[in-house]
Coordinates of C-alpha atoms and ligand atoms in Angstrom, one line a residue:
X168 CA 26.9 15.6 21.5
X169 CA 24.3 18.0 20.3
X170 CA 20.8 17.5 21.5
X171 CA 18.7 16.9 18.5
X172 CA 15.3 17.2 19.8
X173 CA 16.6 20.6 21.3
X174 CA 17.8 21.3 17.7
X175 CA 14.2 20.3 16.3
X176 CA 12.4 22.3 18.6
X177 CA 14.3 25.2 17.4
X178 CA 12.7 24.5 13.9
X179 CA 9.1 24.1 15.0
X180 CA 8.0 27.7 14.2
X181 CA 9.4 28.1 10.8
X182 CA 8.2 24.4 10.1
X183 CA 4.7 25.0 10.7
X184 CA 4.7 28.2 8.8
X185 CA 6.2 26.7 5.7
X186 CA 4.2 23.2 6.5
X187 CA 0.8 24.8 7.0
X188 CA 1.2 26.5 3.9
X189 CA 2.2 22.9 1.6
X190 CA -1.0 21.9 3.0
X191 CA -3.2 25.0 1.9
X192 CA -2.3 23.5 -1.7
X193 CA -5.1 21.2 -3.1
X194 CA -2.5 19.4 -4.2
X195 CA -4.8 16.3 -5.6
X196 CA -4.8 14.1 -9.0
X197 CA -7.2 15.8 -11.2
X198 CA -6.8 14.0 -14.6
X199 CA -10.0 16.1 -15.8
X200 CA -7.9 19.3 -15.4
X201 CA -4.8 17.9 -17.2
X202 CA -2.9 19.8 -19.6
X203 CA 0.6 19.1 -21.6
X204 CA 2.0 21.4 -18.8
X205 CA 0.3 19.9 -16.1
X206 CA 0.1 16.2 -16.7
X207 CA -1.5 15.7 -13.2
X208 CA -3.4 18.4 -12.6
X209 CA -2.6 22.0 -11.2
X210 CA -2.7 21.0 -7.6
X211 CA 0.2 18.9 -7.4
X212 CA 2.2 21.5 -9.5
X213 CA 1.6 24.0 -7.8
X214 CA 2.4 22.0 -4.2
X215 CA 6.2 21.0 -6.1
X216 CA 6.7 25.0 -7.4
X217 CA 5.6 26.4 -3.8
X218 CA 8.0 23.9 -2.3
X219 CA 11.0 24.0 -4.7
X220 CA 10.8 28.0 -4.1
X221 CA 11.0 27.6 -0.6
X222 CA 14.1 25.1 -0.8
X223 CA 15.6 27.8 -3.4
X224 CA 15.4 30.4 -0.7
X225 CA 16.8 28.4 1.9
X226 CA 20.0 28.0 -0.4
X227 CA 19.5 24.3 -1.7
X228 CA 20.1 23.8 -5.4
X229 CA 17.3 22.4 -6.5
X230 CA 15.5 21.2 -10.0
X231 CA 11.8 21.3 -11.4
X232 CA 11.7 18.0 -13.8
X233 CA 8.5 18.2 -15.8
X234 CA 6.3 19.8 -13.1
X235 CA 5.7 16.3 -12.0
X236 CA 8.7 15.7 -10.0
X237 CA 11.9 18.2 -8.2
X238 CA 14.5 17.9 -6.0
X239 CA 16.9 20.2 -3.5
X240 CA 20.0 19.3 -3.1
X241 CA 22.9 20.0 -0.6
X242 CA 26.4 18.4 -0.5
X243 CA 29.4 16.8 -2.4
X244 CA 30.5 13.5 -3.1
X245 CA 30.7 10.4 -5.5
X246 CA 27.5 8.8 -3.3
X247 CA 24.1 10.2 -3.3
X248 CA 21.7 9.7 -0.3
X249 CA 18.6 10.2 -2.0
X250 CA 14.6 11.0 0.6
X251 CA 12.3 9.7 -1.8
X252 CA 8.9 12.0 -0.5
X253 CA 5.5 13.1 -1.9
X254 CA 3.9 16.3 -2.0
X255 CA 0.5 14.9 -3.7
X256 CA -2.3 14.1 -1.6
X257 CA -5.2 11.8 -1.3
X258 CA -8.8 13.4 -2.2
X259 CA -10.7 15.0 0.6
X260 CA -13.5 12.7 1.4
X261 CA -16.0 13.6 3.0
X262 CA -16.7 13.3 7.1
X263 CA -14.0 16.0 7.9
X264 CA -14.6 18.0 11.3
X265 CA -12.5 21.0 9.8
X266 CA -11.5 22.2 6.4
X267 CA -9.2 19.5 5.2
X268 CA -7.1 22.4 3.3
X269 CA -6.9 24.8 6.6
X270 CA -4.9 22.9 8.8
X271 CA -5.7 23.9 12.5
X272 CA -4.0 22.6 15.5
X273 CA -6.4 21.0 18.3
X274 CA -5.5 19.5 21.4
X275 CA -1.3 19.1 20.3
X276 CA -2.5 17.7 17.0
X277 CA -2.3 19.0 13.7
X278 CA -5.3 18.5 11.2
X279 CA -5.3 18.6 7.8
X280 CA -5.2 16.4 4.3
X281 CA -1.6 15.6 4.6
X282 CA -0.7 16.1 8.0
X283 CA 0.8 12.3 8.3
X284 CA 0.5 11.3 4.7
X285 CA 3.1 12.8 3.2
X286 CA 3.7 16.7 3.8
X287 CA 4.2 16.3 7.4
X288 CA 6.7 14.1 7.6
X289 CA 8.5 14.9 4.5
X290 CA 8.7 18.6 5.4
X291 CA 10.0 17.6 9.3
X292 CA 12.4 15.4 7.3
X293 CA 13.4 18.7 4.6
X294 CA 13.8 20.7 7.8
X295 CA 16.5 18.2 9.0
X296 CA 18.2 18.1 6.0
X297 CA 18.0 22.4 6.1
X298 CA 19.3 22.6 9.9
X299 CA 21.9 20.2 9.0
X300 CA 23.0 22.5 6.4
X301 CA 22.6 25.9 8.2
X302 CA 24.8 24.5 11.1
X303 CA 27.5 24.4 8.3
X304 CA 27.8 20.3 9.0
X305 CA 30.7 19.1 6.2
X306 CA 28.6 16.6 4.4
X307 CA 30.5 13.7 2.6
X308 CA 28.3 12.9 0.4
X309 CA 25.6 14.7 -1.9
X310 CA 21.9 14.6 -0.6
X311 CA 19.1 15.1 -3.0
X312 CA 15.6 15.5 -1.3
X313 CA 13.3 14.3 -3.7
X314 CA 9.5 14.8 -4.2
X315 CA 7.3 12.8 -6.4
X316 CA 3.7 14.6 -7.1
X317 CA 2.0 11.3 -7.8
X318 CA 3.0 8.6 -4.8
X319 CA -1.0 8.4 -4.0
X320 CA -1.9 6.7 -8.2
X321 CA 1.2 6.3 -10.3
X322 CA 4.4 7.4 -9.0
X323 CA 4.4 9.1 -12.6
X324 CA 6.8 12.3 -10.9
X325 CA 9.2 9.6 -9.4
X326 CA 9.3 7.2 -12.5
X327 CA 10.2 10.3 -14.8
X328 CA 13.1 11.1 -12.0
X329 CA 14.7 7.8 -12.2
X330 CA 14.3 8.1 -16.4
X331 CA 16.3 11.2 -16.6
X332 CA 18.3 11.5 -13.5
X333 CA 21.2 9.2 -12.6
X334 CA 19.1 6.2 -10.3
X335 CA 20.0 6.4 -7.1
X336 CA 21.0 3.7 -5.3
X337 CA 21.1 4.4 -1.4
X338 CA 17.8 5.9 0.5
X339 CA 15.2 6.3 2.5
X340 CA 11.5 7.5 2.2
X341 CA 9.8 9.0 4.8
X342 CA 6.1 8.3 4.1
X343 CA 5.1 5.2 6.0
X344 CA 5.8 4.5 10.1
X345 CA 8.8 3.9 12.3
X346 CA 11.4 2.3 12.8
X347 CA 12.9 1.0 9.6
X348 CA 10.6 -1.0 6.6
X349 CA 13.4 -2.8 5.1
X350 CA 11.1 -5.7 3.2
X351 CA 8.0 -5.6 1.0
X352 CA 7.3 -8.7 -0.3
X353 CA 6.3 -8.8 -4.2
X354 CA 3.3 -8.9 -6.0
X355 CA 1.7 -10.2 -9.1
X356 CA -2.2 -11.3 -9.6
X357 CA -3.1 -14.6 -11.9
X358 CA -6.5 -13.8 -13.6
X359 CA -8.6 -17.0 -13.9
X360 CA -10.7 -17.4 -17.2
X361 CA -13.7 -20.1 -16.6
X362 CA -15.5 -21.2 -20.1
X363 CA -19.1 -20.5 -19.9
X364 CA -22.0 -23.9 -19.4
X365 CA -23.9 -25.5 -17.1
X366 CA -25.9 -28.3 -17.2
X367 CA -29.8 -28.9 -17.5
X368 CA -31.2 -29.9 -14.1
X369 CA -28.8 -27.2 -12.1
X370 CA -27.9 -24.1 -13.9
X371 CA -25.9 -21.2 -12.2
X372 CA -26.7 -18.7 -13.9
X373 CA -24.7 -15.4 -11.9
X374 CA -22.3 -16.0 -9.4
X375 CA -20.6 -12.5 -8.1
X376 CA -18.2 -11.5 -5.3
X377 CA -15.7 -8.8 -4.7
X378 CA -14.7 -5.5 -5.9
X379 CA -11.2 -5.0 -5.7
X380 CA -8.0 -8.1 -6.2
X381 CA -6.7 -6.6 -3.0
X382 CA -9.4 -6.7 -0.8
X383 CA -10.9 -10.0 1.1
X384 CA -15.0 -10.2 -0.5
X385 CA -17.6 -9.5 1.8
X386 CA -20.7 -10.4 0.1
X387 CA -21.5 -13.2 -2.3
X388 CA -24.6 -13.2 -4.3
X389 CA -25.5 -16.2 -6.8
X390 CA -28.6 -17.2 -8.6
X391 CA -29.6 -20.4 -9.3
X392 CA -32.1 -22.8 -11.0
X393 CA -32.5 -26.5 -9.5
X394 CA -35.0 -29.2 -9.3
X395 CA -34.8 -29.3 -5.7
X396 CA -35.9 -26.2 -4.7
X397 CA -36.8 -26.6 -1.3
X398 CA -34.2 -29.0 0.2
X399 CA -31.6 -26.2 -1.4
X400 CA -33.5 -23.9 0.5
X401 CA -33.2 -25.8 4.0
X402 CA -29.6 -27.0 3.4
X403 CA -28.8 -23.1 3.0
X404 CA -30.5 -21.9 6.2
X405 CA -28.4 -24.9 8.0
X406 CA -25.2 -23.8 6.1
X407 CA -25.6 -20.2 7.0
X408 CA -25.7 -21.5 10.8
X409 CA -22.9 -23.6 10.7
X410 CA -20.7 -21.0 9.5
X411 CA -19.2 -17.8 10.6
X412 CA -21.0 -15.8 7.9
X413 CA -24.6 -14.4 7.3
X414 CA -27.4 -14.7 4.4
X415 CA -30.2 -15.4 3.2
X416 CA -32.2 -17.4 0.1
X417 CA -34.6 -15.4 -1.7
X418 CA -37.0 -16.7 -4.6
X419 CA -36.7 -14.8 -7.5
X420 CA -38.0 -14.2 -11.3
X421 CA -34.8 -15.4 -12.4
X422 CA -34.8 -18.2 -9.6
X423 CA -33.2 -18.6 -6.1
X424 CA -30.9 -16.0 -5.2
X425 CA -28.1 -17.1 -2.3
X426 CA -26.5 -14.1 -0.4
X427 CA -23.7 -14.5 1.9
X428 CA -22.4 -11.8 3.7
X429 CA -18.5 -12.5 5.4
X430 CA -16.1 -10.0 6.5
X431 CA -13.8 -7.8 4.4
X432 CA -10.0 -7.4 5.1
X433 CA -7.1 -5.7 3.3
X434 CA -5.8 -8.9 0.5
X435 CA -2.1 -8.5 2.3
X436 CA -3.9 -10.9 4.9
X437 CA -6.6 -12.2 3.9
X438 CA -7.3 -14.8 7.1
X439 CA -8.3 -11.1 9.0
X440 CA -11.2 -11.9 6.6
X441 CA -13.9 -14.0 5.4
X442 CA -14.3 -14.9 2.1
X443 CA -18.4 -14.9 1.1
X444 CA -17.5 -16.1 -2.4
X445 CA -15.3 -19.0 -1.5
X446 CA -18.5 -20.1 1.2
X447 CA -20.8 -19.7 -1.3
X448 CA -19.0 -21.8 -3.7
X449 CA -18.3 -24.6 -1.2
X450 CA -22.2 -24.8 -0.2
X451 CA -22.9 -24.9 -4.2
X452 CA -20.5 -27.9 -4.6
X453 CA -22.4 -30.1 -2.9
X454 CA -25.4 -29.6 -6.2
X455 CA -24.6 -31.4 -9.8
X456 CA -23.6 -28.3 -11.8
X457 CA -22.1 -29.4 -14.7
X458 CA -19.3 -27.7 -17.4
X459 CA -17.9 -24.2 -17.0
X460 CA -20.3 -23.9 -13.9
X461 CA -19.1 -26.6 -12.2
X462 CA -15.2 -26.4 -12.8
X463 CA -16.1 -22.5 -11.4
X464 CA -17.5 -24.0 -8.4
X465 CA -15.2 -26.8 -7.6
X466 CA -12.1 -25.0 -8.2
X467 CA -13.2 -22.3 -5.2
X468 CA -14.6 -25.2 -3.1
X469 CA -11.8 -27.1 -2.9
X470 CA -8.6 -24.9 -4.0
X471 CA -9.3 -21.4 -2.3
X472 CA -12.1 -21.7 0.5
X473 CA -10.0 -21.3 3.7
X474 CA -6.8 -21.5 2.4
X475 CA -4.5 -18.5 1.7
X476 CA -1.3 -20.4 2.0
X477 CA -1.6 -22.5 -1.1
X478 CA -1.4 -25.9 0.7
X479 CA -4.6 -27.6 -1.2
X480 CA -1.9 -26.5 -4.4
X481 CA 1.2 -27.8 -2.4
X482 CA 2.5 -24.6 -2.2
X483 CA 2.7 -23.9 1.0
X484 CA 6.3 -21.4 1.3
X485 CA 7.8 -19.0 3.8
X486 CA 10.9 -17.1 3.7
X487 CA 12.6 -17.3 7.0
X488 CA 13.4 -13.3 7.0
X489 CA 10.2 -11.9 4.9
X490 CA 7.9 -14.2 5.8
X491 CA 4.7 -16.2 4.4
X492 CA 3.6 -16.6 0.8
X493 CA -0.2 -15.5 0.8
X494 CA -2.9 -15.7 -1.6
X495 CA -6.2 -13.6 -1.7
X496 CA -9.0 -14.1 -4.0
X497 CA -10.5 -11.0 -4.1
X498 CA -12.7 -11.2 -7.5
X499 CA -14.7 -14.1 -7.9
X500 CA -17.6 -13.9 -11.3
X501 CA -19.6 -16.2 -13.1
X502 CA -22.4 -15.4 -15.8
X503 CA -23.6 -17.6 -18.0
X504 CA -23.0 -16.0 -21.1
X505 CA -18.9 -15.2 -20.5
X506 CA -18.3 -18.1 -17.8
X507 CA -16.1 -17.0 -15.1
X508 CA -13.2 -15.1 -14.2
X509 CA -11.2 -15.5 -11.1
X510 CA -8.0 -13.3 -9.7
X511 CA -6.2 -14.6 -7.4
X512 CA -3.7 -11.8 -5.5
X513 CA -0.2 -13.1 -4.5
X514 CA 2.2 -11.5 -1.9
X515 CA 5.2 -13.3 -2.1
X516 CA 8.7 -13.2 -0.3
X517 CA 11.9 -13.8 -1.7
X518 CA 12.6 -17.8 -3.0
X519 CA 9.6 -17.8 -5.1
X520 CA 8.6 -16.2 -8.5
X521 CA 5.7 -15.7 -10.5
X522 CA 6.1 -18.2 -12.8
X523 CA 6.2 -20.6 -10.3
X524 CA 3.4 -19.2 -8.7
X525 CA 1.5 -19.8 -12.1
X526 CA 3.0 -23.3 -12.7
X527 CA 1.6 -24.5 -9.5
X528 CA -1.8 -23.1 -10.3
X529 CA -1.7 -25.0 -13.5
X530 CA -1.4 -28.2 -12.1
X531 CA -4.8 -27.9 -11.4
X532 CA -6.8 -25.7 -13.4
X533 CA -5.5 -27.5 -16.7
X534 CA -7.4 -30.4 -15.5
X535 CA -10.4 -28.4 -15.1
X536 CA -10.2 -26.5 -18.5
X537 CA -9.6 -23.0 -16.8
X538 CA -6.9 -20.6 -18.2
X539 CA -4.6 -18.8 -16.2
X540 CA -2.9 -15.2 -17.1
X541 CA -0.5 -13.6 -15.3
X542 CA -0.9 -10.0 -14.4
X543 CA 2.5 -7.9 -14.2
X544 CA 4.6 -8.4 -11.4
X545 CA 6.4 -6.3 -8.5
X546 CA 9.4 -8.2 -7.3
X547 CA 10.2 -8.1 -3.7
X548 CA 12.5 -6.0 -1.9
X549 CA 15.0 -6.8 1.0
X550 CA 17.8 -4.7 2.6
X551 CA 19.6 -6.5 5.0
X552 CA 19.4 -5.5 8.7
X553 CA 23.4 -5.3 8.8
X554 CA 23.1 -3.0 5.9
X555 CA 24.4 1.0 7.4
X556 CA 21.2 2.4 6.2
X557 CA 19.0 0.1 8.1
X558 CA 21.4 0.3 10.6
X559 CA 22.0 3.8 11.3
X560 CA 18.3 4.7 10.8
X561 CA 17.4 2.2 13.8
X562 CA 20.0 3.9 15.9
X563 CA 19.0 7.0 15.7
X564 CA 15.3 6.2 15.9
X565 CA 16.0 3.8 18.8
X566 CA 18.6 6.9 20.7
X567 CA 15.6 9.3 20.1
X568 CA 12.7 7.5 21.4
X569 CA 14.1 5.5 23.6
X570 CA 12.7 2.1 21.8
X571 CA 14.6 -0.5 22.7
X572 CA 13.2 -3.6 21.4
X573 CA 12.2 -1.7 17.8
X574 CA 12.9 -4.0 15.2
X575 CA 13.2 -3.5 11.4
X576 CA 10.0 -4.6 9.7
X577 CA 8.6 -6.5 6.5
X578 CA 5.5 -5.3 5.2
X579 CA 3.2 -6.5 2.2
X580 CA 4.4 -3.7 0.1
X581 CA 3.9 -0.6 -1.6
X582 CA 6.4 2.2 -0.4
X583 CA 9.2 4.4 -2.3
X584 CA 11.8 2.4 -0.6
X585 CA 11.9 -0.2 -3.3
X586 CA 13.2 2.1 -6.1
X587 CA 16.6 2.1 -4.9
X588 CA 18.7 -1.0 -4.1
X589 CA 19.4 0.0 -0.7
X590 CA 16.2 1.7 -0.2
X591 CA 14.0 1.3 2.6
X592 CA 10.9 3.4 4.0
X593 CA 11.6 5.0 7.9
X594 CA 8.8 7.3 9.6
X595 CA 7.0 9.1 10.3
X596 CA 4.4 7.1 11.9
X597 CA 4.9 6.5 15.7
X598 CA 3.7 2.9 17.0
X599 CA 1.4 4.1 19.1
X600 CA -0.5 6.6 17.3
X601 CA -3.2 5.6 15.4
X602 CA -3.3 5.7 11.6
X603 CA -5.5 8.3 9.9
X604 CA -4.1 7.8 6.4
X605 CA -6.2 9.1 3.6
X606 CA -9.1 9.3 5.8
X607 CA -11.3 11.9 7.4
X608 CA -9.6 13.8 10.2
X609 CA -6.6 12.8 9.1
X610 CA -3.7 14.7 11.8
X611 CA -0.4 13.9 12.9
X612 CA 0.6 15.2 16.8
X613 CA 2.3 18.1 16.6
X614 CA 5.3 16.3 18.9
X615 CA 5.3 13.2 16.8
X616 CA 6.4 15.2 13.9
X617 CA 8.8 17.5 16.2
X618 CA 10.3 14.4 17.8
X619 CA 10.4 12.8 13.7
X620 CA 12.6 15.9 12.9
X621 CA 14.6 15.1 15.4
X622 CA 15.3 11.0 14.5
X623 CA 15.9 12.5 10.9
X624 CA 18.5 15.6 11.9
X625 CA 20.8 12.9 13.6
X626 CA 20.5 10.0 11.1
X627 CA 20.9 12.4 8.4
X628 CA 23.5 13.7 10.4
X629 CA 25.1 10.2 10.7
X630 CA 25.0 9.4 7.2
X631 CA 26.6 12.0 5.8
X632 CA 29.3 12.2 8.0
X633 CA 30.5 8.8 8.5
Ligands
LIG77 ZN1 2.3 8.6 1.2
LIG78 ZN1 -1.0 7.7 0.9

């Protein structure tokens, strides 16, 4: 049986060499550099022509489609096993230690933009595929090593593939962790419309939290006019120390202003977080706001504050293999001029749609004269466990490290894997080291990505020779 991590380590000087130079290409989004030729930009381009000539010389057939996507392909067959990677990388930013487009290697690790997100892995994974092919391995079936130069905005590159090429339907992308992600749930935001008024003796006249539908809010900030000034005031300060958040009441020009400061999380789960918008509404529900204002207010008060599981809507659902239905509200605005608007950010598992999603929001905001739109949708994606390419992935992740108890996982979503029908996302992440992701410093141990090649030499191995 041969040794693959001997086999990988064989590769490791020819894989840094053509690695290190992927990453000397700026290969970023630059839509104020596009041109008909380059619809993305040089950079990402340039990082597809520098690879595809590389997998040319190694004695793949391979295909530029567009400049925005390519491929190199080895083998025969009616089935093709398609590796759905990227070869586009996030912007700089700043707080690097080293030049982000010089990788160096310090202390075992490799540093760079791209080093773990995506030219890393994909390249150990191209260098499987290549060793595979040098040892003169039959293959049964055709391979096609495919890289999109737009995974980090649009997937432009890999939506143009699966327009002009034949779609396939069996895969694997390696640009996410290990073992096997073989469920994202789906994905759709309703966008809340609140009619503008308010009453005479309380008026809200701004209510704003959040910046981004997939992010939990961290700060709240309303302003206010009321009769009552100073008992608002005092029942704030006691709000503020009942709860786990922070703020503080301010008198204004304009009136009082109400800050609240929670805790930001990524939407996928939003009870890491704490909403500031929904705790500011429910201390404002208390006051006799009237109209648009009010329905703004009561609808966060007593529908979203504290629940992301839709049980004040009675729609409370799990899916026994993907999991919980979960709900972030991650905009929340109010002037007085436009009234309100509202999103509310849905991951859902399998057994539950959109329009029953917006259905069940209905109920209740018909009866508070809001309007409900739904956003477009991303269904969700399952593989079954039993299915060979879950299967044989786990194997040969599992016989490589050594990781018994490694399970397939479901994650909130957003990975190549869900392109194909039996597509699911495998490395090249390893459990235990830490995720540096489109951040600063990002780097990827050089023995992660040795041992990756490895885990992708003998499932590629097992795959195509089954
Ligand atoms: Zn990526
Ligand atoms: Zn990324």
């Amino acid at each position: 049986m041969t040794d693959w991590l001997m086999a990988a380590k064989s590769q490791k000087k020819d894989y840094l060499e053509d690695l290190t130079a992927l990453m000397k290409i700026k290969s970023v989004r630059d839509d104020s550099a596009a041109t008909d030729k380059y619809p993305l930009g040089p950079g990402p381009s340039q990082a597809l022509a520098a690879f595809l000539e590389m997998a040319e010389q190694d004695g793949f057939r391979t295909k530029n489609i567009d400049n925005v996507v390519g491929y190199a392909e080895w083998g025969e067959g009616d089935e093709t096993l398609a590796i759905l990677a990227h070869l586009d990388v996030m912007p700089a930013g700043k707080g690097w230690n080293t030049d982000p487009f010089d990788p160096v290697i310090k202390n075992g690790n490799l540093y760079g933009r791209g080093a773990s997100d995506d030219k890393g892995p994909g390249m150990a994974c191209y260098y499987a595929l290549k060793y595979l092919k040098d040892q003169g391995v039959a293959f049964n079936k055709r391979v096609r090593f495919i890289v999109g130069t737009d995974e980090e905005s649009n997937w432009t590159g890999m939506h143009r593939y699966f327009e002009v090429e034949p779609a396939p339907t069996l895969g694997f992308s390696p640009d996410a962790e290990f073992p096997v992600i073989n469920g994202e749930k789906g994905q759709v935001s309703l966008k809340l419309s609140v009619p503008a008024g308010n009453g005479d003796q309380y008026v809200l006249q701004s209510f704003h939290s959040g910046l981004r539908f997939n992010m939990v809010p961290r700060e709240a900030v309303a302003i206010i006019t009321v009769p009552n000034k100073e008992q608002v005031e005092t029942a704030f300060t006691q709000f503020i120390d009942d709860n786990p958040i922070s703020g503080q009441v301010t008198e204004t020009a304009a009136g009082l202003q109400l800050n609240v400061i929670g805790k930001a999380a990524h939407g996928m789960e939003p009870e890491q977080g704490i909403n500031a918008g929904t705790y500011l509404a429910t201390f404002l529900d208390q006051y006799d706001f009237a109209a648009g204002a009010k329905s703004f207010i009561h609808f966060l008060a007593k529908y979203l504050h504290l629940d992301s599981r839709m049980k004040g809507f009675d729609g409370a659902y799990t899916d026994p293999v993907m999991g919980e239905l979960t709900m972030n509200c991650g905009i929340l605005n109010f002037d007085q001029e436009n009234g309100g608007n509202i999103d509310m950010n849905f991951r859902f598992p399998k057994g539950i749609t959109p329009d029953e999603l917006e259905t069940m929001v209905k109920k209740v905001t018909d009866q508070l004269g809001i309007s409900v739109k739904q956003g477009p949708a991303q269904a969700p994606h399952y593989v079954d466990p039993t299915d060979p390419i879950v299967k044989v992935l786990m194997d040969a992740y599992i016989h490589q490290t050594g990781d018994q108890d490694a399970q397939p996982e479901v994650v909130g979503g957003g990975t190549y894997g869900r392109l194909m029908k039996r597509g699911v996302a495998f490395g090249a992440l390893m459990p235990q080291t830490p995720n540096t992701m489109h951040q600063a410093n990002e780097y990827q141990p050089v023995d992660d990505l040795i041992k990756s090649m490895a885990i992708y030499m003998e499932a590629i191995n097992n795959l195509v020779t089954d």
